Coordinates of C-alpha atoms in Angstrom, one line a residue:
Chain A
X1 CA 114.0 98.7 96.9
X2 CA 113.2 95.0 97.2
X3 CA 113.4 94.3 93.5
X4 CA 109.7 93.1 93.4
X5 CA 107.6 95.3 91.1
X6 CA 103.8 95.5 91.3
X7 CA 101.4 97.3 89.1
X8 CA 99.1 99.2 89.3
X9 CA 99.9 101.0 92.6
X10 CA 96.3 102.2 92.9
X11 CA 93.1 100.9 91.4
X12 CA 89.5 102.2 91.9
X13 CA 86.7 100.1 90.5
X14 CA 83.0 99.3 91.1
X15 CA 81.4 96.3 92.7
X16 CA 80.9 93.4 90.3
X17 CA 83.9 94.3 88.2
X18 CA 87.1 92.3 87.5
X19 CA 90.7 93.5 87.9
X20 CA 94.1 92.1 87.3
X21 CA 97.1 92.8 89.4
X22 CA 100.6 92.2 88.1
X23 CA 103.9 91.2 89.8
X24 CA 107.4 90.9 88.6
X25 CA 109.6 89.0 91.1
X26 CA 113.2 89.7 92.0
X27 CA 115.6 88.5 89.3
X28 CA 116.4 84.9 89.9
X29 CA 113.5 84.2 92.3
X30 CA 111.3 81.3 91.2
X31 CA 108.7 81.6 93.9
X32 CA 105.9 84.2 93.9
X33 CA 103.4 84.7 96.7
X34 CA 100.3 86.9 97.0
X35 CA 99.1 88.4 100.3
X36 CA 96.1 90.5 101.1
X37 CA 96.4 93.1 103.8
X38 CA 93.3 94.8 105.4
X39 CA 93.0 96.7 108.7
X40 CA 90.9 94.2 110.4
X41 CA 92.5 90.9 109.1
X42 CA 96.2 91.9 108.8
X43 CA 98.4 90.2 106.2
X44 CA 96.7 87.1 104.9
X45 CA 98.4 84.6 102.6
X46 CA 96.5 83.9 99.4
X47 CA 98.5 81.7 97.2
X48 CA 102.0 80.7 96.2
X49 CA 103.5 79.7 92.8
X50 CA 106.8 78.1 92.1
X51 CA 108.3 78.1 88.6
X52 CA 104.8 78.3 87.1
X53 CA 103.0 75.8 89.2
X54 CA 100.7 76.4 92.2
X55 CA 102.6 75.3 95.3
X56 CA 100.4 76.4 98.2
X57 CA 96.9 77.9 98.8
X58 CA 95.8 80.0 101.7
X59 CA 92.6 82.0 102.3
X60 CA 92.0 82.7 98.6
X61 CA 88.4 83.1 97.6
X62 CA 87.0 81.2 94.6
X63 CA 86.4 84.6 92.9
X64 CA 90.1 85.1 92.9
X65 CA 92.7 83.3 90.7
X66 CA 96.3 83.6 90.0
X67 CA 98.9 82.3 87.6
X68 CA 102.6 82.5 87.0
X69 CA 103.9 82.8 83.5
X70 CA 107.1 81.3 81.9
X71 CA 108.9 84.6 82.5
X72 CA 108.0 84.2 86.1
X73 CA 105.8 87.2 86.4
X74 CA 102.5 86.6 88.1
X75 CA 99.0 88.0 87.9
X76 CA 96.2 87.9 90.5
X77 CA 92.7 88.1 89.0
X78 CA 90.0 89.4 91.2
X79 CA 86.4 89.0 89.9
X80 CA 82.8 89.9 90.9
X81 CA 84.4 92.4 93.2
X82 CA 82.7 93.3 96.5
X83 CA 83.2 96.2 98.9
X84 CA 85.0 93.9 101.3
X85 CA 87.7 93.2 98.7
X86 CA 89.1 96.7 99.2
X87 CA 92.6 96.1 100.5
X88 CA 96.3 96.3 99.8
X89 CA 97.5 93.3 97.8
X90 CA 101.1 92.4 98.1
X91 CA 103.2 90.2 96.0
X92 CA 106.4 88.7 97.4
X93 CA 109.1 86.5 96.0
X94 CA 111.8 84.3 97.2
X95 CA 114.3 81.7 96.3
X96 CA 112.6 78.5 97.3
X97 CA 114.3 77.3 100.4
X98 CA 114.0 76.5 104.0
X99 CA 114.2 80.0 105.5
X100 CA 110.9 81.5 104.5
X101 CA 112.5 84.9 103.8
X102 CA 110.1 86.9 101.5
X103 CA 110.8 90.1 99.7
X104 CA 107.7 92.2 99.2
X105 CA 106.7 94.6 96.6
X106 CA 105.1 98.0 97.5
X107 CA 101.6 96.7 96.9
X108 CA 98.5 97.4 94.8
X109 CA 95.8 99.4 96.7
X110 CA 92.4 98.3 95.5
X111 CA 89.3 100.3 96.3
X112 CA 86.0 98.9 95.4
X113 CA 83.1 101.4 95.4
Chain B
X1 CA 92.5 81.2 119.3
X2 CA 94.4 82.8 116.5
X3 CA 97.7 81.2 115.5
X4 CA 99.6 84.3 116.0
X5 CA 98.7 87.1 118.4
X6 CA 100.3 90.5 118.4
X7 CA 99.2 93.6 120.3
X8 CA 98.3 96.2 117.7
X9 CA 99.2 99.2 119.8
X10 CA 99.7 102.0 119.0
X11 CA 102.9 102.3 121.0
X12 CA 104.4 105.7 121.5
X13 CA 107.8 106.2 123.0
X14 CA 110.3 109.0 123.3
X15 CA 113.5 109.0 121.3
X16 CA 116.2 106.9 123.0
X17 CA 113.8 104.6 124.8
X18 CA 114.1 100.8 124.7
X19 CA 111.1 99.3 122.8
X20 CA 109.8 95.8 123.4
X21 CA 107.5 94.2 120.8
X22 CA 106.0 90.8 121.4
X23 CA 104.0 88.0 119.8
X24 CA 102.6 84.8 121.0
X25 CA 101.7 81.8 119.0
X26 CA 99.9 78.5 119.4
X27 CA 101.4 76.2 116.7
X28 CA 104.3 74.3 118.2
X29 CA 105.5 73.4 114.7
X30 CA 106.7 76.9 114.0
X31 CA 110.4 77.0 113.9
X32 CA 111.3 80.0 111.7
X33 CA 110.5 83.4 113.2
X34 CA 110.8 86.7 111.5
X35 CA 110.2 90.4 112.2
X36 CA 109.2 92.6 109.4
X37 CA 109.0 96.4 109.4
X38 CA 106.5 98.2 107.3
X39 CA 106.6 101.9 106.7
X40 CA 103.4 103.7 105.7
X41 CA 102.3 103.0 102.2
X42 CA 105.3 100.5 101.7
X43 CA 105.6 96.7 101.6
X44 CA 107.0 94.8 104.6
X45 CA 110.8 94.4 104.7
X46 CA 112.6 91.7 106.6
X47 CA 114.3 93.1 109.7
X48 CA 115.3 90.0 111.7
X49 CA 115.3 86.3 111.2
X50 CA 115.7 83.6 113.8
X51 CA 115.6 79.8 113.6
X52 CA 114.3 77.9 116.6
X53 CA 114.9 79.2 120.1
X54 CA 117.5 81.7 121.1
X55 CA 118.6 85.3 120.6
X56 CA 119.9 87.2 117.6
X57 CA 121.4 90.7 117.7
X58 CA 121.8 93.1 114.8
X59 CA 122.9 96.6 115.7
X60 CA 120.2 98.1 117.9
X61 CA 117.8 95.2 117.3
X62 CA 117.6 92.0 119.3
X63 CA 115.2 89.2 118.5
X64 CA 114.4 86.5 121.1
X65 CA 112.5 83.3 120.7
X66 CA 111.2 81.2 123.5
X67 CA 109.7 78.1 122.0
X68 CA 108.8 76.6 125.4
X69 CA 106.5 79.6 126.1
X70 CA 105.6 80.1 122.4
X71 CA 106.7 83.7 122.7
X72 CA 108.9 85.9 120.6
X73 CA 110.2 89.4 121.2
X74 CA 111.9 92.2 119.3
X75 CA 113.9 94.8 121.3
X76 CA 114.9 98.1 119.9
X77 CA 117.6 99.9 121.8
X78 CA 118.2 103.7 121.5
X79 CA 115.0 104.1 119.4
X80 CA 115.0 106.8 116.7
X81 CA 112.2 108.6 115.0
X82 CA 113.1 106.7 111.8
X83 CA 112.1 103.5 113.6
X84 CA 108.5 104.7 113.5
X85 CA 106.7 102.0 111.5
X86 CA 104.5 99.0 112.0
X87 CA 106.3 95.9 113.1
X88 CA 104.9 92.5 112.1
X89 CA 106.0 89.2 113.5
X90 CA 105.9 86.3 111.1
X91 CA 106.5 82.6 111.5
X92 CA 106.6 79.4 109.6
X93 CA 106.8 75.7 110.2
X94 CA 109.3 75.5 107.4
X95 CA 109.1 72.6 105.0
X96 CA 111.7 72.5 102.3
X97 CA 109.9 72.3 99.0
X98 CA 106.6 72.6 100.6
X99 CA 104.5 75.5 101.7
X100 CA 107.3 77.2 103.5
X101 CA 106.2 80.5 102.0
X102 CA 103.0 80.3 104.0
X103 CA 104.3 82.7 106.6
X104 CA 101.7 83.4 109.3
X105 CA 101.8 87.1 110.2
X106 CA 100.7 88.9 113.3
X107 CA 98.5 91.9 112.8
X108 CA 101.4 94.3 113.5
X109 CA 102.2 96.8 116.2
X110 CA 102.3 100.5 115.2
X111 CA 105.3 102.2 116.8
X112 CA 105.8 105.9 117.0
X113 CA 109.1 107.3 118.3
X114 CA 108.8 111.0 119.3
X115 CA 111.8 113.3 119.0

């Protein structure tokens, strides 16, 4: 158990809809990261937050947004969903530092029909 | 050319075999190298971490980094069925206070160890 909690574990929705994925980082970790994992693209970095502020942005679509709240939990919002958004979405957390070691949650599996 | 290349496999070996997993990369700024193990329907978990070039050993696992060749390896000795998983290499340029969390992952190699 990494200590990172993600909900929901599974989500099935229709194209055009909007969903919110939630992540609680490990106790004491200030940094939260979101990754998307699909079969063809592998694990892709989406966005990083540190103590409530956006720190780095990766391949995140404009239809997607995220935020980190004062209690350090984070939410990833996916809107105008397309079939191609079906993937596993992972949250990871770390103590901000030099090593880059991340602790991953078990992921939220999104299926868009 | 992708920043990180990893043979997706699948790789099937008998129990007790020595397994060699590899990644190549193109960004010479990378200096932190990691191997993650991902079991089916689980999140990746950190297996090995290496800074810059050199070797690191942890039990049956050995990680090697050759920065001159931009090549990293993970060796698993006396492989066990419980080692069956997808192994992902990951690397970062490292930048304290910056985007050090922007790990670049390989696509992963699926390993199956047969009893």
